[in-house]
CSV table of C-alpha atoms in Angstrom, one decimal:
chain,number,residue,atom,x,y,z
B,1,ALA,CA,90.3,81.9,121.1
B,2,GLY,CA,93.8,81.7,122.4
B,3,PRO,CA,96.7,83.6,121.0
B,4,CYS,CA,97.6,83.8,117.8
B,5,PRO,CA,100.0,80.9,116.9
B,6,ALA,CA,103.5,81.0,114.9
B,7,GLY,CA,103.1,80.0,111.0
B,8,TYR,CA,99.3,82.5,111.2
B,9,TYR,CA,98.6,86.0,111.3
B,10,CYS,CA,95.9,87.3,112.9
B,11,PRO,CA,94.4,90.7,112.3
B,12,LEU,CA,91.9,92.5,114.3
B,13,GLY,CA,88.8,90.7,115.3
B,14,THR,CA,89.9,87.4,113.8
B,15,LYS,CA,87.7,85.0,115.6
B,16,SER,CA,89.6,82.0,114.8
B,17,PRO,CA,93.9,81.7,115.6
B,18,TYR,CA,93.4,79.5,112.6
B,19,ALA,CA,91.8,81.5,110.3
B,20,ASN,CA,95.0,82.5,108.3
B,21,ALA,CA,98.0,81.0,108.0
B,22,CYS,CA,101.0,82.6,106.4
B,23,PRO,CA,101.3,81.1,102.6
B,24,ILE,CA,103.2,78.5,100.5
B,25,GLY,CA,106.6,79.9,100.0
B,26,THR,CA,106.8,82.3,103.5
B,27,PHE,CA,107.3,81.8,106.8
B,28,GLN,CA,106.8,83.1,110.4
B,29,SER,CA,107.9,81.7,113.8
B,30,ILE,CA,106.8,84.9,116.3
B,31,GLN,CA,103.2,84.8,118.2
B,32,LEU,CA,100.6,87.4,117.8
B,33,ALA,CA,101.8,88.4,114.1
B,34,THR,CA,98.9,90.9,113.7
B,35,ASN,CA,99.9,90.8,109.2
B,36,LYS,CA,100.7,89.2,106.1
B,37,SER,CA,103.0,91.0,105.4
B,38,SER,CA,104.6,89.3,108.8
B,39,CYS,CA,105.0,86.2,106.9
B,40,ILE,CA,108.4,86.3,105.5
B,41,PRO,CA,109.4,84.7,102.3
B,42,CYS,CA,111.5,81.0,102.0
B,43,THR,CA,114.8,81.3,103.5
B,44,PRO,CA,117.5,81.0,100.0
B,45,GLY,CA,118.7,76.9,100.1
B,46,PHE,CA,115.4,75.7,101.3
B,47,TYR,CA,111.7,76.3,100.0
B,48,CYS,CA,108.3,76.1,102.3
B,49,GLY,CA,105.5,74.1,100.8
B,50,THR,CA,103.1,74.2,102.7
B,51,PRO,CA,100.9,76.9,104.7
B,52,ALA,CA,101.7,77.6,107.9
B,53,LEU,CA,105.6,77.1,108.3
B,54,THR,CA,107.2,78.6,111.4
B,55,ALA,CA,110.6,77.9,110.1
B,56,ALA,CA,112.5,77.1,106.4
B,57,THR,CA,113.5,73.2,106.8
B,58,THR,CA,113.5,71.6,103.8
B,59,ILE,CA,116.9,72.3,101.7
B,60,CYS,CA,116.5,73.1,97.5
B,61,ARG,CA,116.7,69.9,95.2
B,62,SER,CA,120.2,68.8,94.0
B,63,GLY,CA,120.8,70.8,91.0
B,64,TYR,CA,118.7,73.6,91.2
B,65,TYR,CA,119.3,77.0,92.6
B,66,CYS,CA,116.4,78.8,95.4
B,67,PRO,CA,117.2,82.2,96.2
B,68,ARG,CA,114.5,82.9,98.3
B,69,GLY,CA,110.8,82.7,98.5
B,70,CYS,CA,110.1,79.3,97.1
B,71,SER,CA,107.7,76.6,97.2
B,72,ASP,CA,108.9,73.6,96.4
B,73,ASP,CA,112.6,71.6,95.9
B,74,THR,CA,112.5,73.6,92.1
B,75,CYS,CA,111.6,76.8,93.0
B,76,SER,CA,109.0,76.3,90.1
B,77,ASN,CA,106.8,79.1,91.8
B,78,MET,CA,109.5,81.4,90.4
B,79,PRO,CA,111.1,80.4,87.1
B,80,CYS,CA,114.4,82.1,85.5
B,81,LEU,CA,112.2,83.3,82.2
B,82,SER,CA,115.2,85.2,80.7
B,83,ASN,CA,119.0,85.2,80.5
B,84,CYS,CA,118.8,82.1,82.1
B,85,ALA,CA,121.5,80.6,80.4
B,86,ASP,CA,123.9,83.8,81.1
B,87,PRO,CA,123.9,83.9,84.9
B,88,ASP,CA,126.1,86.0,85.2
B,89,ASN,CA,124.0,89.0,83.8
B,90,SER,CA,121.1,87.7,85.3
B,91,PRO,CA,119.7,88.7,88.9
B,92,TYR,CA,119.0,86.0,91.1
B,93,THR,CA,116.3,86.9,92.4
B,94,LEU,CA,115.2,83.5,90.2
B,95,GLY,CA,114.8,80.3,90.9
B,96,GLY,CA,115.2,76.8,88.8
B,97,ILE,CA,116.5,74.0,87.3
B,98,CYS,CA,121.2,74.8,87.4
B,99,PRO,CA,121.6,76.1,83.8
B,100,LYS,CA,124.4,74.4,81.4
B,101,GLY,CA,128.1,75.3,82.7
B,102,HIS,CA,126.9,75.9,86.2
B,103,ILE,CA,126.7,73.7,89.1
B,104,CYS,CA,124.3,73.9,91.7
B,105,PRO,CA,125.2,71.7,95.1
B,106,THR,CA,123.5,71.0,97.9
B,107,GLU,CA,125.7,72.9,100.3
B,108,GLY,CA,126.0,71.3,103.1
B,109,SER,CA,122.4,71.6,105.4
B,110,ARG,CA,121.1,73.5,102.5
B,111,GLY,CA,120.2,73.8,98.3
B,112,SER,CA,121.8,76.0,96.0
B,113,VAL,CA,121.3,80.0,96.7
B,114,MET,CA,122.6,80.6,93.1
B,115,PRO,CA,124.4,78.6,90.6
B,116,VAL,CA,128.2,77.9,90.4
B,117,GLY,CA,130.0,79.0,86.6
B,118,CYS,CA,132.1,75.0,86.9
B,119,PRO,CA,136.1,75.9,86.9
B,120,ALA,CA,138.3,75.7,84.2
B,121,GLY,CA,139.2,71.9,83.4
B,122,THR,CA,135.6,71.1,84.3
B,123,TYR,CA,132.3,71.5,82.1
B,124,ALA,CA,129.3,70.9,83.2
B,125,PRO,CA,127.0,69.8,79.7
B,126,THR,CA,123.7,69.4,80.5
B,127,LEU,CA,121.2,71.4,82.7
B,128,GLY,CA,120.7,70.4,86.5
B,129,MET,CA,123.8,69.5,87.1
B,130,SER,CA,124.9,69.2,91.0
B,131,SER,CA,128.8,68.7,90.6
B,132,CYS,CA,131.0,69.7,87.1
B,133,LEU,CA,132.6,66.8,84.8
B,134,PRO,CA,136.4,66.8,84.3
B,135,CYS,CA,137.9,68.1,81.0
B,136,PRO,CA,138.5,64.7,79.1
B,137,PRO,CA,142.4,64.5,78.1
B,138,GLY,CA,143.2,66.7,74.3
B,139,TYR,CA,140.4,69.1,75.3
B,140,PHE,CA,140.6,72.9,76.5
B,141,CYS,CA,138.0,74.0,78.9
B,142,GLY,CA,137.5,77.7,80.3
B,143,PRO,CA,135.5,78.3,82.8
B,144,LYS,CA,131.7,77.2,82.2
B,145,THR,CA,132.7,75.4,80.2
B,146,ILE,CA,129.7,73.8,78.0
B,147,THR,CA,131.5,71.7,75.4
B,148,PRO,CA,135.0,70.8,75.8
B,149,ASN,CA,136.8,72.1,72.6
B,150,ALA,CA,139.5,70.0,71.0
B,151,CYS,CA,143.6,71.5,71.1
């Protein structure tokens, strides 16, 4: 049957080396893996959208954040369901659309791992932003501003 290829795992007694693909949200780069635990959660900033991947190479969508183990470009398999509006108090083990007051840009060759608060003088009024907007003249924008305040 041949050796177990990268992207797959072959428990003892497996008849086909292609019987057990690492599932979506994971990858596995070594040959001769013998159990599912050798499938590694997808790398932060990337997603693993098909089974049997040997590397995490597809970046998360701009405006979204992908910690680890994401299976699509918006990390919809691990959505943040509570406390997402206050990322500083939320553990970023879950992903999803970038919250207001924050940005999730593509960072060079990978997507965002976690939201980044807009600095003072800028704001982000909607979900899913990849860049902060400059605060309008006559308004004040502190860090992580969602709506500018009139001076």
